[in-house]
Structure formats: structure tokens, C-alpha cells
Short mmCIF file of C-alpha atoms and ligand atoms in Angstrom, two decimals:
data_model
loop_
_atom_site.label_atom_id
_atom_site.label_comp_id
_atom_site.label_asym_id
_atom_site.label_seq_id
_atom_site.Cartn_x
_atom_site.Cartn_y
_atom_site.Cartn_z
CA MET A 1 -0.36 -9.14 -18.64
CA SER A 2 2.34 -7.15 -21.15
CA HIS A 3 0.63 -4.44 -23.31
CA TYR A 4 -0.37 -5.23 -26.72
CA ILE A 5 0.46 -2.87 -29.38
CA LEU A 6 -1.16 -3.09 -32.83
CA ILE A 7 1.00 -1.97 -35.44
CA VAL A 8 -0.52 -0.49 -38.33
CA GLU A 9 1.88 -0.37 -41.47
CA ASP A 10 1.69 -1.42 -45.01
CA GLU A 11 5.45 -1.51 -45.86
CA GLU A 12 6.50 -5.08 -44.50
CA ASP A 13 10.17 -4.38 -43.55
CA ILE A 14 9.16 -1.38 -41.41
CA ALA A 15 6.15 -3.77 -39.79
CA GLU A 16 8.38 -6.48 -39.04
CA ASN A 17 11.18 -4.43 -37.38
CA LEU A 18 8.73 -2.90 -35.29
CA ARG A 19 7.56 -6.00 -34.31
CA TYR A 20 10.84 -7.57 -33.67
CA ASN A 21 12.07 -4.72 -31.65
CA LEU A 22 8.72 -4.27 -29.56
CA GLU A 23 8.51 -8.12 -28.77
CA ARG A 24 11.91 -7.93 -27.45
CA GLU A 25 10.85 -5.27 -25.14
CA ARG A 26 8.25 -8.28 -24.27
CA TYR A 27 5.08 -6.10 -25.51
CA ARG A 28 2.74 -8.32 -27.28
CA THR A 29 2.11 -7.25 -31.21
CA ARG A 30 -0.24 -7.67 -33.94
CA ILE A 31 0.27 -5.98 -37.34
CA ALA A 32 -2.31 -4.59 -39.71
CA GLN A 33 -1.55 -3.88 -43.19
CA SER A 34 -4.39 -1.76 -43.91
CA GLY A 35 -6.90 0.55 -42.18
CA GLU A 36 -9.91 -1.69 -42.93
CA LYS A 37 -8.09 -4.55 -40.99
CA ALA A 38 -6.73 -2.51 -38.20
CA LEU A 39 -10.15 -1.30 -37.36
CA ARG A 40 -11.43 -4.97 -37.07
CA LEU A 41 -8.57 -5.92 -35.13
CA ALA A 42 -8.93 -3.07 -32.65
CA LEU A 43 -12.45 -3.32 -32.25
CA GLU A 44 -12.04 -7.13 -31.34
CA LYS A 45 -13.81 -7.79 -28.17
CA LYS A 46 -11.64 -8.52 -25.18
CA ARG A 47 -8.34 -7.86 -27.03
CA THR A 48 -8.16 -3.95 -27.13
CA PRO A 49 -4.91 -2.57 -27.75
CA SER A 50 -2.95 -0.62 -25.18
CA LEU A 51 -1.53 1.43 -27.86
CA ILE A 52 -1.68 1.82 -31.68
CA LEU A 53 1.28 2.74 -33.98
CA LEU A 54 -0.21 4.16 -37.07
CA ASP A 55 1.34 4.87 -40.33
CA LEU A 56 -0.51 7.51 -42.05
CA MET A 57 -0.05 6.88 -45.65
CA LEU A 58 -1.91 3.68 -46.09
CA PRO A 59 -3.72 1.87 -49.23
CA GLY A 60 -7.41 2.33 -49.24
CA MET A 61 -8.42 3.91 -45.75
CA SER A 62 -5.85 6.65 -44.81
CA GLY A 63 -4.34 6.88 -41.64
CA ILE A 64 -5.96 10.18 -40.73
CA GLU A 65 -9.55 8.51 -41.68
CA LEU A 66 -8.84 5.53 -39.63
CA CYS A 67 -8.05 7.60 -36.55
CA ARG A 68 -11.29 9.59 -36.93
CA ARG A 69 -12.86 6.14 -36.53
CA LEU A 70 -10.82 5.11 -33.58
CA ARG A 71 -12.12 8.06 -32.03
CA ARG A 72 -15.62 7.51 -32.57
CA GLU A 73 -16.14 4.19 -31.40
CA PRO A 74 -16.49 3.86 -27.53
CA THR A 75 -14.32 0.95 -27.28
CA THR A 76 -11.41 2.41 -29.01
CA LYS A 77 -11.68 6.45 -28.37
CA ASP A 78 -9.08 5.99 -25.46
CA ILE A 79 -6.33 4.26 -26.97
CA PRO A 80 -3.22 6.16 -27.31
CA ILE A 81 -2.28 6.49 -31.11
CA ILE A 82 1.70 7.67 -31.98
CA MET A 83 1.34 8.20 -35.59
CA LEU A 84 4.24 7.36 -37.78
CA THR A 85 4.69 9.68 -40.89
CA ALA A 86 7.05 10.83 -43.81
CA LYS A 87 5.12 14.06 -44.14
CA ALA A 88 6.96 16.36 -41.81
CA THR A 89 5.36 19.85 -42.69
CA GLU A 90 3.71 21.31 -39.23
CA ALA A 91 0.52 21.36 -40.65
CA ASP A 92 0.31 17.69 -41.25
CA LYS A 93 1.74 17.06 -37.81
CA ILE A 94 -0.73 19.60 -36.45
CA SER A 95 -3.85 17.86 -38.17
CA GLY A 96 -2.75 14.82 -36.97
CA LEU A 97 -2.75 15.77 -33.27
CA ASP A 98 -6.10 17.90 -34.04
CA ILE A 99 -7.93 14.30 -34.83
CA GLY A 100 -6.78 12.81 -31.74
CA ALA A 101 -3.39 11.26 -32.06
CA ASP A 102 -1.20 11.38 -28.95
CA ASP A 103 2.21 11.98 -30.48
CA TYR A 104 3.79 11.57 -33.80
CA ILE A 105 7.41 10.45 -35.33
CA THR A 106 8.67 11.49 -38.70
CA LYS A 107 10.07 8.65 -40.72
CA PRO A 108 12.62 7.70 -41.10
CA PHE A 109 12.83 7.12 -37.00
CA SER A 110 15.27 5.27 -35.00
CA VAL A 111 14.18 2.42 -33.13
CA LYS A 112 15.68 3.75 -29.57
CA GLU A 113 13.56 6.94 -30.16
CA LEU A 114 10.32 5.17 -31.13
CA LEU A 115 10.68 2.90 -27.67
CA ALA A 116 11.06 5.84 -25.77
CA ARG A 117 8.01 7.23 -27.16
CA VAL A 118 6.09 3.88 -26.77
CA LYS A 119 7.53 3.57 -22.88
CA ALA A 120 6.60 7.10 -22.09
CA VAL A 121 3.08 6.74 -23.49
CA LEU A 122 2.47 3.22 -22.01
CA ARG A 123 3.74 4.73 -18.68
CA ARG A 124 0.95 7.46 -18.74
CA VAL A 125 -1.56 4.75 -19.63
CA ASP A 126 -0.30 2.61 -16.11
CA SER A 127 -0.37 5.93 -14.24
CA GLU A 128 -3.60 7.13 -15.14
CA THR A 129 -5.47 3.57 -13.85
CA VAL A 130 -3.65 4.07 -10.45
CA GLN A 131 -5.47 6.15 -7.82
CA LYS A 132 -3.60 5.87 -4.89
CA TYR A 133 -0.29 5.15 -3.48
CA GLU A 134 -0.16 3.18 -0.32
CA ASP A 135 2.65 1.80 1.64
CA ASP A 136 3.07 0.91 5.29
CA ARG A 137 3.40 4.87 6.30
CA ILE A 138 2.63 7.01 3.37
CA THR A 139 -0.90 7.16 1.56
CA VAL A 140 -0.96 9.22 -1.63
CA ASP A 141 -4.71 9.91 -2.95
CA PHE A 142 -4.30 10.90 -6.57
CA ILE A 143 -8.08 11.59 -7.01
CA ASP A 144 -8.77 13.37 -3.94
CA MET A 145 -5.33 15.05 -3.86
CA ARG A 146 -4.69 14.33 -0.22
CA ALA A 147 -1.43 13.22 1.36
CA PHE A 148 -1.11 11.30 4.70
CA CYS A 149 1.83 10.32 6.93
CA SER A 150 1.12 7.51 9.57
CA GLY A 151 -2.65 8.37 9.08
CA GLU A 152 -2.22 12.15 9.71
CA GLU A 153 -2.69 14.44 6.88
CA VAL A 154 -0.09 16.39 5.48
CA LYS A 155 -1.36 19.58 3.90
CA LEU A 156 0.54 20.45 0.62
CA THR A 157 0.56 23.09 -1.93
CA ARG A 158 -0.58 22.04 -5.68
CA LYS A 159 3.25 22.09 -6.48
CA GLU A 160 4.31 19.99 -3.52
CA PHE A 161 1.62 17.54 -4.15
CA ALA A 162 2.35 17.25 -8.03
CA LEU A 163 6.01 16.46 -7.02
CA LEU A 164 4.89 13.88 -4.80
CA THR A 165 2.46 12.25 -7.24
CA TYR A 166 5.09 12.01 -9.80
CA LEU A 167 7.57 10.73 -7.24
CA THR A 168 5.42 7.93 -5.77
CA LYS A 169 4.32 7.03 -9.23
CA ASN A 170 8.05 6.36 -10.09
CA THR A 171 8.71 4.60 -6.77
CA SER A 172 12.43 3.45 -6.74
CA ARG A 173 13.16 4.83 -10.21
CA VAL A 174 15.35 7.75 -10.30
CA ALA A 175 13.53 11.08 -11.31
CA THR A 176 16.08 13.28 -12.52
CA ARG A 177 15.90 17.11 -12.16
CA GLN A 178 14.79 17.27 -15.87
CA ASN A 179 12.26 14.78 -15.47
CA LEU A 180 10.63 16.71 -12.36
CA LEU A 181 10.74 20.00 -13.99
CA ASP A 182 9.19 18.64 -17.33
CA ASN A 183 6.60 16.86 -15.50
CA VAL A 184 5.59 19.30 -12.57
CA TRP A 185 6.45 22.40 -14.01
CA GLY A 186 5.96 21.37 -17.79
CA TYR A 187 7.83 21.60 -20.79
CA SER A 188 7.88 25.39 -20.97
CA TYR A 189 9.60 25.86 -17.57
CA PHE A 190 13.12 27.07 -17.91
CA GLY A 191 14.02 28.47 -14.61
CA ASP A 192 16.99 27.30 -12.79
CA THR A 193 16.86 23.99 -10.78
CA ARG A 194 17.08 25.72 -7.18
CA THR A 195 13.22 26.00 -7.46
CA LEU A 196 12.90 22.19 -7.38
CA ASP A 197 15.35 21.61 -4.55
CA VAL A 198 13.49 24.32 -2.25
CA HIS A 199 10.26 22.59 -3.08
CA ILE A 200 11.94 19.27 -2.17
CA ARG A 201 13.18 20.45 0.91
CA ARG A 202 9.86 21.84 2.01
CA LEU A 203 7.88 18.70 0.80
CA ARG A 204 10.33 16.70 3.09
CA GLN A 205 9.77 18.91 6.07
CA LYS A 206 6.17 18.82 5.73
CA LEU A 207 6.24 15.16 5.57
CA GLY A 208 8.06 15.01 8.99
CA GLU A 209 9.10 11.25 9.35
CA CYS A 210 7.84 10.52 6.21
CA GLY A 211 10.21 12.89 4.46
CA LYS A 212 13.21 10.38 4.48
CA SER A 213 11.14 8.26 1.92
CA ILE A 214 12.46 10.73 -0.86
CA GLU A 215 16.29 10.19 -1.40
CA THR A 216 18.58 12.67 -2.81
CA VAL A 217 20.78 11.17 -5.91
CA VAL A 218 23.45 13.21 -5.70
CA GLY A 219 24.09 15.27 -8.69
CA VAL A 220 21.06 13.64 -10.72
CA GLY A 221 17.79 14.13 -9.03
CA TYR A 222 15.65 12.40 -6.45
CA ARG A 223 14.28 8.70 -5.72
CA PHE A 224 10.99 8.12 -3.95
CA VAL A 225 11.97 4.68 -1.86
CA GLY A 226 8.73 4.40 0.23
CA PHE A 227 8.29 2.47 3.64
CA LYS A 228 7.68 -1.08 2.01
CA ASN A 229 9.62 -4.10 3.21
CA LYS A 230 11.61 -2.08 5.62
CA1 LIG B 301 3.04 3.46 -45.75
#
């Protein structure tokens, strides 16, 4: 089932534009033009949104207040929230993130940028619910942090395990060097990419015969292909 995104926005043009673009990406959407309505929709049983796009400037209950209320309710406290805000001061952004929003985007925003943020958040949601990668030869247990090749445990360092986790969670997709540095080393990492290549080389060596599941995409990065359907 596709993700359902709740759009909380009182400006009709913006709300409809968001709906159009999200539905084109095959997401299901609903629009709430006030905080009160949004709260009602978000709390509906069996129709919990995967993500909420929340305009901060709303008539009646403010976006900030709505965000607080959502964070208090057990069924909505973990729903990712991306704030849409015309306010662009650092203090505003920080107060929004403090009350539990996951990300914010400043108006006017490009649809392309918004969709990229939406996809990034939902990808994280999807990957958090997955506890294990498994194919004919490789098993990676994300909870116990253990990896196996043909039933034999492969002893990995934390970084190697984090790399393997990212690669397996993105099976068949190209992970660029920048993706890997951002996700495994963190945004603050500015070192050169040779560190990454060294880690990949060691990871492949440790995986032995399973090492060939990690392909090099020349000039771009790496791709985990696994052993399914081979
Ligand atoms: Ca508004």
C-alpha cells in the first residue's frame, strides 16, 4: 500500500499543488485546512498518516501547537513531520525542530526539493521497520548487528557494519560516494573519499565469496546486488 501523506495547509493553491505533485508520485493524500481538522484526521483509527506536511501559519490552532498535540498522542507521536514555513529565521527553525518536527522547508520552495525531502523521510520510515536483510547467501541482522555469509558469521567493525547496512537497505540502487559518506560518516565528515574506498575494500575481503555482492559503479560509488535470482 502506498504511503498516505496528510497535507496541513490553509492556502488552497499551495495545498492543491502539493496534492497534485504527491499523487503523481503515487502517494495517497488528504488535505486539512486547519489544525483542528488535521488533528481529527491524524487521529482517525486505521488511517494513520505516514507523513505530515505542516504549514506553520494556520488560522485557529497554530502549526506549532498542532505539532505539540501530535507529539503527545500515542498513535501520532512517531509520525514524521515536515514543516512548511514562511518564517526563515534560525530561531523559528530551531523551535520547530525542538517541538518534534523532523525537517522544515522554507516557502517559497521548489516542488522538486520538497519531493526529495518527502522521499528521504519516507525511505527512513521504511528502513526502520526492516529488521533484517536476507538473500540466498547473505544475512544482515540490523538489530543484533551481525552479518553472515553462507551461514558463517563475518566479524565487522562498526563502520563496516554501518556501510553494509546502508548498502543492503538500498539493494540494487547506486549509493554514491557522497550518500555513503553522509549516511555512514555523518554530514560533518569532510575527509577524502579514499577512506570510503579503503573501508569497502576491507568489507569485501571480510565477506570473502560474498564480497562480490558489492559492485563498483565506476566514478560514482557502489551498488549492493546480493544473491537473489541468480
Ligand atoms: Ca498558511
